[in-house]
Amino acid sequence: KPVTKGWEVVDGAIHLNSGTQRGGNIVTAGEYVNFDFRFEWKISPRGNSGIKYRVRKYGKNTLGCEFQIIDDAGSPDGKKAKSSTGSLYHIYPPGPNKYLRPVGEYNTSRIVIRGNWVQHWLNGQLILSVSIGSCDWYQKKAQSKFKDIEGFSENRSGKIMLTDHNSEVWYRNLVLYELPEAECRTRLVKHSSRHRLFGRGRVRRRC
């Protein structure tokens, strides 16, 4: 449905105005499998937002992996590694090479998915690379708030969501490139000798 409250377009950016009535999340109509999603964003002081992917329904809840966007310095959650900017929220922290621009300035980010391999990029740096469904994934998930969500984010296709956490946030220059399945399967085979490719591109780790 059309967005009629909360969110607005200002100077070419999608802006969530937290001073108005809650607008809710913006969710894509279609689902995506393999993609390179590039976007710019800035957050307000003490603000909290994020972009979710592989979004689907789990009972009454709509959930997905989240590229966390938050004021690291001004928000309590931003000071925790697994809920700081660039983390795969509550499961994996970003790497130590993370460079974050000051609150109020635009950052550039990418979310890249090839099969079950997920990458988070921030300001030109790869800060996170994980394999959904690996032994390490299940270990980290078991220590997270999603531990009781069976099959969390194991779906190959899902929607993309801009979240409304009732904080002022701006997104601009959002561009999504869908990646060919054949290319993704080839890259998965070459990514690591510790993995095997089975069936339609699923990766399983030999625990």
PDB file of C-alpha atoms in Angstrom:
ATOM      1  CA  LYS A   1       0.000   0.000   0.000  1.00  0.00           C
ATOM      2  CA  PRO A   2       1.132   3.615  -0.428  1.00  0.00           C
ATOM      3  CA  VAL A   3       3.131   5.171   2.416  1.00  0.00           C
ATOM      4  CA  THR A   4       0.940   7.947   3.800  1.00  0.00           C
ATOM      5  CA  LYS A   5       2.449   8.839   7.183  1.00  0.00           C
ATOM      6  CA  GLY A   6       5.744   8.963   9.041  1.00  0.00           C
ATOM      7  CA  TRP A   7       7.983   8.591   5.997  1.00  0.00           C
ATOM      8  CA  GLU A   8       8.523  11.362   3.452  1.00  0.00           C
ATOM      9  CA  VAL A   9      10.856  12.256   0.600  1.00  0.00           C
ATOM     10  CA  VAL A  10      13.087  15.298   1.284  1.00  0.00           C
ATOM     11  CA  ASP A  11      15.817  16.435  -1.126  1.00  0.00           C
ATOM     12  CA  GLY A  12      15.906  13.028  -2.773  1.00  0.00           C
ATOM     13  CA  ALA A  13      16.152  11.085   0.493  1.00  0.00           C
ATOM     14  CA  ILE A  14      13.627   8.815   2.190  1.00  0.00           C
ATOM     15  CA  HIS A  15      13.219  10.411   5.605  1.00  0.00           C
ATOM     16  CA  LEU A  16      11.503   8.996   8.675  1.00  0.00           C
ATOM     17  CA  ASN A  17      10.122  11.955  10.611  1.00  0.00           C
ATOM     18  CA  SER A  18       9.858  10.664  14.175  1.00  0.00           C
ATOM     19  CA  GLY A  19       7.893  13.741  15.223  1.00  0.00           C
ATOM     20  CA  THR A  20       4.849  12.658  13.219  1.00  0.00           C
ATOM     21  CA  GLN A  21       2.545   9.656  13.475  1.00  0.00           C
ATOM     22  CA  ARG A  22       4.335   6.294  13.271  1.00  0.00           C
ATOM     23  CA  GLY A  23       4.584   5.195   9.661  1.00  0.00           C
ATOM     24  CA  GLY A  24       5.548   1.569  10.198  1.00  0.00           C
ATOM     25  CA  ASN A  25       8.117  -0.423   8.233  1.00  0.00           C
ATOM     26  CA  ILE A  26       8.546  -0.104   4.474  1.00  0.00           C
ATOM     27  CA  VAL A  27       8.666  -3.600   2.948  1.00  0.00           C
ATOM     28  CA  THR A  28       9.311  -4.544  -0.680  1.00  0.00           C
ATOM     29  CA  ALA A  29       6.462  -6.140  -2.588  1.00  0.00           C
ATOM     30  CA  GLY A  30       8.813  -8.681  -4.174  1.00  0.00           C
ATOM     31  CA  GLU A  31      11.274 -11.196  -2.751  1.00  0.00           C
ATOM     32  CA  TYR A  32      14.963 -11.403  -3.602  1.00  0.00           C
ATOM     33  CA  VAL A  33      17.529 -14.204  -3.523  1.00  0.00           C
ATOM     34  CA  ASN A  34      21.030 -13.182  -4.627  1.00  0.00           C
ATOM     35  CA  PHE A  35      21.732  -9.468  -4.719  1.00  0.00           C
ATOM     36  CA  ASP A  36      24.074  -6.549  -4.130  1.00  0.00           C
ATOM     37  CA  PHE A  37      22.106  -3.826  -2.350  1.00  0.00           C
ATOM     38  CA  ARG A  38      23.845  -0.435  -2.083  1.00  0.00           C
ATOM     39  CA  PHE A  39      22.557   2.557  -0.155  1.00  0.00           C
ATOM     40  CA  GLU A  40      23.514   5.682   1.748  1.00  0.00           C
ATOM     41  CA  TRP A  41      22.160   6.587   5.162  1.00  0.00           C
ATOM     42  CA  LYS A  42      22.493   8.912   8.117  1.00  0.00           C
ATOM     43  CA  ILE A  43      21.057   8.646  11.605  1.00  0.00           C
ATOM     44  CA  SER A  44      19.926  11.183  14.185  1.00  0.00           C
ATOM     45  CA  PRO A  45      21.575  11.557  17.628  1.00  0.00           C
ATOM     46  CA  ARG A  46      20.722   8.507  19.790  1.00  0.00           C
ATOM     47  CA  GLY A  47      18.820   7.156  16.781  1.00  0.00           C
ATOM     48  CA  ASN A  48      18.209   3.512  15.883  1.00  0.00           C
ATOM     49  CA  SER A  49      17.174   2.020  12.548  1.00  0.00           C
ATOM     50  CA  GLY A  50      18.264  -0.731  10.191  1.00  0.00           C
ATOM     51  CA  ILE A  51      17.667  -2.591   6.951  1.00  0.00           C
ATOM     52  CA  LYS A  52      16.379  -6.143   7.159  1.00  0.00           C
ATOM     53  CA  TYR A  53      16.654  -8.808   4.455  1.00  0.00           C
ATOM     54  CA  ARG A  54      15.400 -12.368   3.969  1.00  0.00           C
ATOM     55  CA  VAL A  55      12.296 -11.013   5.671  1.00  0.00           C
ATOM     56  CA  ARG A  56       9.349 -13.360   6.107  1.00  0.00           C
ATOM     57  CA  LYS A  57       6.645 -14.310   8.593  1.00  0.00           C
ATOM     58  CA  TYR A  58       7.469 -16.488  11.599  1.00  0.00           C
ATOM     59  CA  GLY A  59       4.093 -17.090  13.160  1.00  0.00           C
ATOM     60  CA  LYS A  60       2.753 -13.624  13.975  1.00  0.00           C
ATOM     61  CA  ASN A  61       6.158 -11.942  13.677  1.00  0.00           C
ATOM     62  CA  THR A  62       7.819 -10.534  10.568  1.00  0.00           C
ATOM     63  CA  LEU A  63      11.571 -11.049  10.952  1.00  0.00           C
ATOM     64  CA  GLY A  64      14.819 -11.095   9.000  1.00  0.00           C
ATOM     65  CA  CYS A  65      18.547 -10.522   9.255  1.00  0.00           C
ATOM     66  CA  GLU A  66      19.322  -6.877   9.979  1.00  0.00           C
ATOM     67  CA  PHE A  67      22.109  -4.548   8.916  1.00  0.00           C
ATOM     68  CA  GLN A  68      22.055  -2.528  12.122  1.00  0.00           C
ATOM     69  CA  ILE A  69      22.102   1.280  11.858  1.00  0.00           C
ATOM     70  CA  ILE A  70      22.438   3.155  15.140  1.00  0.00           C
ATOM     71  CA  ASP A  71      24.216   6.028  16.865  1.00  0.00           C
ATOM     72  CA  ASP A  72      27.102   3.975  18.288  1.00  0.00           C
ATOM     73  CA  ALA A  73      28.268   6.703  20.628  1.00  0.00           C
ATOM     74  CA  GLY A  74      24.906   7.997  21.802  1.00  0.00           C
ATOM     75  CA  SER A  75      22.806   4.842  22.141  1.00  0.00           C
ATOM     76  CA  PRO A  76      23.316   2.128  24.805  1.00  0.00           C
ATOM     77  CA  ASP A  77      22.810  -0.617  22.206  1.00  0.00           C
ATOM     78  CA  GLY A  78      25.353   1.068  19.935  1.00  0.00           C
ATOM     79  CA  LYS A  79      28.044   0.435  22.526  1.00  0.00           C
ATOM     80  CA  LYS A  80      27.462  -3.339  22.331  1.00  0.00           C
ATOM     81  CA  ALA A  81      29.352  -4.999  19.475  1.00  0.00           C
ATOM     82  CA  LYS A  82      26.507  -7.259  18.260  1.00  0.00           C
ATOM     83  CA  SER A  83      24.021  -4.377  18.155  1.00  0.00           C
ATOM     84  CA  SER A  84      26.367  -1.668  16.871  1.00  0.00           C
ATOM     85  CA  THR A  85      26.278  -0.217  13.370  1.00  0.00           C
ATOM     86  CA  GLY A  86      27.106  -2.752  10.673  1.00  0.00           C
ATOM     87  CA  SER A  87      26.446  -5.787  12.835  1.00  0.00           C
ATOM     88  CA  LEU A  88      24.213  -8.616  11.711  1.00  0.00           C
ATOM     89  CA  TYR A  89      21.964  -7.647  14.547  1.00  0.00           C
ATOM     90  CA  HIS A  90      22.349  -9.692  17.732  1.00  0.00           C
ATOM     91  CA  ILE A  91      24.217 -12.508  15.948  1.00  0.00           C
ATOM     92  CA  TYR A  92      27.524 -11.219  14.506  1.00  0.00           C
ATOM     93  CA  PRO A  93      29.493  -8.040  15.356  1.00  0.00           C
ATOM     94  CA  PRO A  94      31.239  -6.002  12.653  1.00  0.00           C
ATOM     95  CA  GLY A  95      34.982  -6.384  12.222  1.00  0.00           C
ATOM     96  CA  PRO A  96      37.595  -4.111  13.810  1.00  0.00           C
ATOM     97  CA  ASN A  97      38.202  -2.284  10.512  1.00  0.00           C
ATOM     98  CA  LYS A  98      34.832  -0.497  10.733  1.00  0.00           C
ATOM     99  CA  TYR A  99      34.950   3.201   9.918  1.00  0.00           C
ATOM    100  CA  LEU A 100      31.825   5.155  10.841  1.00  0.00           C
ATOM    101  CA  ARG A 101      31.218   8.793   9.973  1.00  0.00           C
ATOM    102  CA  PRO A 102      29.870  11.147  12.660  1.00  0.00           C
ATOM    103  CA  VAL A 103      26.151  11.307  13.394  1.00  0.00           C
ATOM    104  CA  GLY A 104      24.432  13.587  10.883  1.00  0.00           C
ATOM    105  CA  GLU A 105      26.786  12.658   7.999  1.00  0.00           C
ATOM    106  CA  TYR A 106      25.956  10.139   5.276  1.00  0.00           C
ATOM    107  CA  ASN A 107      27.584   6.703   5.273  1.00  0.00           C
ATOM    108  CA  THR A 108      27.678   4.290   2.333  1.00  0.00           C
ATOM    109  CA  SER A 109      26.765   0.632   2.822  1.00  0.00           C
ATOM    110  CA  ARG A 110      26.262  -2.610   0.927  1.00  0.00           C
ATOM    111  CA  ILE A 111      24.535  -5.875   1.692  1.00  0.00           C
ATOM    112  CA  VAL A 112      25.695  -8.664  -0.620  1.00  0.00           C
ATOM    113  CA  ILE A 113      24.130 -12.128  -0.658  1.00  0.00           C
ATOM    114  CA  ARG A 114      25.388 -15.026  -2.767  1.00  0.00           C
ATOM    115  CA  GLY A 115      23.672 -18.250  -1.811  1.00  0.00           C
ATOM    116  CA  ASN A 116      24.049 -18.392   1.958  1.00  0.00           C
ATOM    117  CA  TRP A 117      27.083 -16.137   2.057  1.00  0.00           C
ATOM    118  CA  VAL A 118      26.290 -12.701   3.469  1.00  0.00           C
ATOM    119  CA  GLN A 119      28.544  -9.640   3.451  1.00  0.00           C
ATOM    120  CA  HIS A 120      28.104  -6.274   5.158  1.00  0.00           C
ATOM    121  CA  TRP A 121      30.101  -3.331   3.802  1.00  0.00           C
ATOM    122  CA  LEU A 122      30.500   0.099   5.376  1.00  0.00           C
ATOM    123  CA  ASN A 123      32.216   3.090   3.751  1.00  0.00           C
ATOM    124  CA  GLY A 124      34.138   0.899   1.316  1.00  0.00           C
ATOM    125  CA  GLN A 125      35.279  -1.690   3.866  1.00  0.00           C
ATOM    126  CA  LEU A 126      34.103  -5.283   4.173  1.00  0.00           C
ATOM    127  CA  ILE A 127      33.218  -5.506   7.876  1.00  0.00           C
ATOM    128  CA  LEU A 128      31.348  -8.822   8.067  1.00  0.00           C
ATOM    129  CA  SER A 129      31.222 -12.053   6.056  1.00  0.00           C
ATOM    130  CA  VAL A 130      29.254 -15.060   7.311  1.00  0.00           C
ATOM    131  CA  SER A 131      27.627 -18.239   6.037  1.00  0.00           C
ATOM    132  CA  ILE A 132      24.025 -18.748   7.099  1.00  0.00           C
ATOM    133  CA  GLY A 133      23.516 -22.380   8.040  1.00  0.00           C
ATOM    134  CA  SER A 134      27.156 -23.064   8.965  1.00  0.00           C
ATOM    135  CA  CYS A 135      28.159 -24.565  12.318  1.00  0.00           C
ATOM    136  CA  ASP A 136      29.345 -21.147  13.443  1.00  0.00           C
ATOM    137  CA  TRP A 137      26.015 -19.604  12.420  1.00  0.00           C
ATOM    138  CA  TYR A 138      24.053 -22.053  14.584  1.00  0.00           C
ATOM    139  CA  GLN A 139      26.400 -21.485  17.515  1.00  0.00           C
ATOM    140  CA  LYS A 140      26.046 -17.698  17.279  1.00  0.00           C
ATOM    141  CA  LYS A 141      22.290 -17.895  16.726  1.00  0.00           C
ATOM    142  CA  ALA A 142      21.929 -20.064  19.852  1.00  0.00           C
ATOM    143  CA  GLN A 143      23.433 -17.190  21.852  1.00  0.00           C
ATOM    144  CA  SER A 144      21.117 -14.567  20.349  1.00  0.00           C
ATOM    145  CA  LYS A 145      17.538 -13.379  20.822  1.00  0.00           C
ATOM    146  CA  PHE A 146      16.580 -15.522  17.793  1.00  0.00           C
ATOM    147  CA  LYS A 147      17.624 -18.811  19.417  1.00  0.00           C
ATOM    148  CA  ASP A 148      14.039 -20.087  19.628  1.00  0.00           C
ATOM    149  CA  ILE A 149      13.062 -19.039  16.062  1.00  0.00           C
ATOM    150  CA  GLU A 150      13.298 -22.271  14.079  1.00  0.00           C
ATOM    151  CA  GLY A 151      14.834 -21.790  10.630  1.00  0.00           C
ATOM    152  CA  PHE A 152      15.537 -18.094  11.213  1.00  0.00           C
ATOM    153  CA  SER A 153      16.843 -16.550   7.957  1.00  0.00           C
ATOM    154  CA  GLU A 154      17.505 -19.940   6.352  1.00  0.00           C
ATOM    155  CA  ASN A 155      14.990 -19.082   3.618  1.00  0.00           C
ATOM    156  CA  ARG A 156      16.859 -18.367   0.380  1.00  0.00           C
ATOM    157  CA  SER A 157      14.377 -15.718  -0.769  1.00  0.00           C
ATOM    158  CA  GLY A 158      12.813 -12.917   1.227  1.00  0.00           C
ATOM    159  CA  LYS A 159      11.711  -9.316   1.266  1.00  0.00           C
ATOM    160  CA  ILE A 160      13.754  -6.232   2.176  1.00  0.00           C
ATOM    161  CA  MET A 161      12.600  -3.859   4.913  1.00  0.00           C
ATOM    162  CA  LEU A 162      13.384  -0.308   6.018  1.00  0.00           C
ATOM    163  CA  THR A 163      12.569  -0.364   9.721  1.00  0.00           C
ATOM    164  CA  ASP A 164      10.633   2.160  11.756  1.00  0.00           C
ATOM    165  CA  HIS A 165      12.212   2.200  15.223  1.00  0.00           C
ATOM    166  CA  ASN A 166      10.696   5.637  15.909  1.00  0.00           C
ATOM    167  CA  SER A 167      14.032   7.373  15.276  1.00  0.00           C
ATOM    168  CA  GLU A 168      14.787   9.984  12.657  1.00  0.00           C
ATOM    169  CA  VAL A 169      16.772   8.447   9.800  1.00  0.00           C
ATOM    170  CA  TRP A 170      17.545   9.223   6.143  1.00  0.00           C
ATOM    171  CA  TYR A 171      18.148   6.815   3.216  1.00  0.00           C
ATOM    172  CA  ARG A 172      19.148   7.807  -0.311  1.00  0.00           C
ATOM    173  CA  ASN A 173      20.592   6.347  -3.529  1.00  0.00           C
ATOM    174  CA  LEU A 174      19.188   2.886  -2.855  1.00  0.00           C
ATOM    175  CA  VAL A 175      20.181   0.584  -5.730  1.00  0.00           C
ATOM    176  CA  LEU A 176      19.627  -3.174  -5.832  1.00  0.00           C
ATOM    177  CA  TYR A 177      21.454  -5.398  -8.331  1.00  0.00           C
ATOM    178  CA  GLU A 178      20.068  -8.912  -8.625  1.00  0.00           C
ATOM    179  CA  LEU A 179      22.893 -11.439  -9.152  1.00  0.00           C
ATOM    180  CA  PRO A 180      22.610 -14.412 -11.537  1.00  0.00           C
ATOM    181  CA  GLU A 181      22.259 -17.789  -9.830  1.00  0.00           C
ATOM    182  CA  ALA A 182      25.011 -19.359 -11.975  1.00  0.00           C
ATOM    183  CA  GLU A 183      27.516 -16.692 -10.941  1.00  0.00           C
ATOM    184  CA  CYS A 184      26.652 -17.170  -7.270  1.00  0.00           C
ATOM    185  CA  ARG A 185      27.052 -20.947  -7.434  1.00  0.00           C
ATOM    186  CA  THR A 186      30.503 -20.579  -9.028  1.00  0.00           C
ATOM    187  CA  ARG A 187      31.656 -18.104  -6.395  1.00  0.00           C
ATOM    188  CA  LEU A 188      30.365 -20.305  -3.593  1.00  0.00           C
ATOM    189  CA  VAL A 189      32.472 -23.233  -4.813  1.00  0.00           C
ATOM    190  CA  LYS A 190      35.609 -21.073  -4.946  1.00  0.00           C
ATOM    191  CA  HIS A 191      34.988 -19.235  -1.670  1.00  0.00           C
ATOM    192  CA  SER A 192      36.416 -21.893   0.648  1.00  0.00           C
ATOM    193  CA  SER A 193      37.720 -25.444   0.373  1.00  0.00           C
ATOM    194  CA  ARG A 194      36.002 -26.213   3.694  1.00  0.00           C
ATOM    195  CA  HIS A 195      32.567 -26.074   2.029  1.00  0.00           C
ATOM    196  CA  ARG A 196      30.764 -28.258  -0.443  1.00  0.00           C
ATOM    197  CA  LEU A 197      28.012 -27.315  -2.854  1.00  0.00           C
ATOM    198  CA  PHE A 198      24.898 -29.485  -2.792  1.00  0.00           C
ATOM    199  CA  GLY A 199      21.790 -29.433  -4.998  1.00  0.00           C
ATOM    200  CA  ARG A 200      20.584 -25.964  -5.891  1.00  0.00           C
ATOM    201  CA  GLY A 201      23.457 -23.974  -4.447  1.00  0.00           C
ATOM    202  CA  ARG A 202      22.970 -24.744  -0.745  1.00  0.00           C
ATOM    203  CA  VAL A 203      26.140 -24.676   1.312  1.00  0.00           C
ATOM    204  CA  ARG A 204      26.688 -27.150   4.127  1.00  0.00           C
ATOM    205  CA  ARG A 205      29.655 -27.120   6.466  1.00  0.00           C
ATOM    206  CA  ARG A 206      31.190 -30.408   7.478  1.00  0.00           C
ATOM    207  CA  CYS A 207      30.975 -29.952  11.270  1.00  0.00           C
TER     208      CYS A 207
END
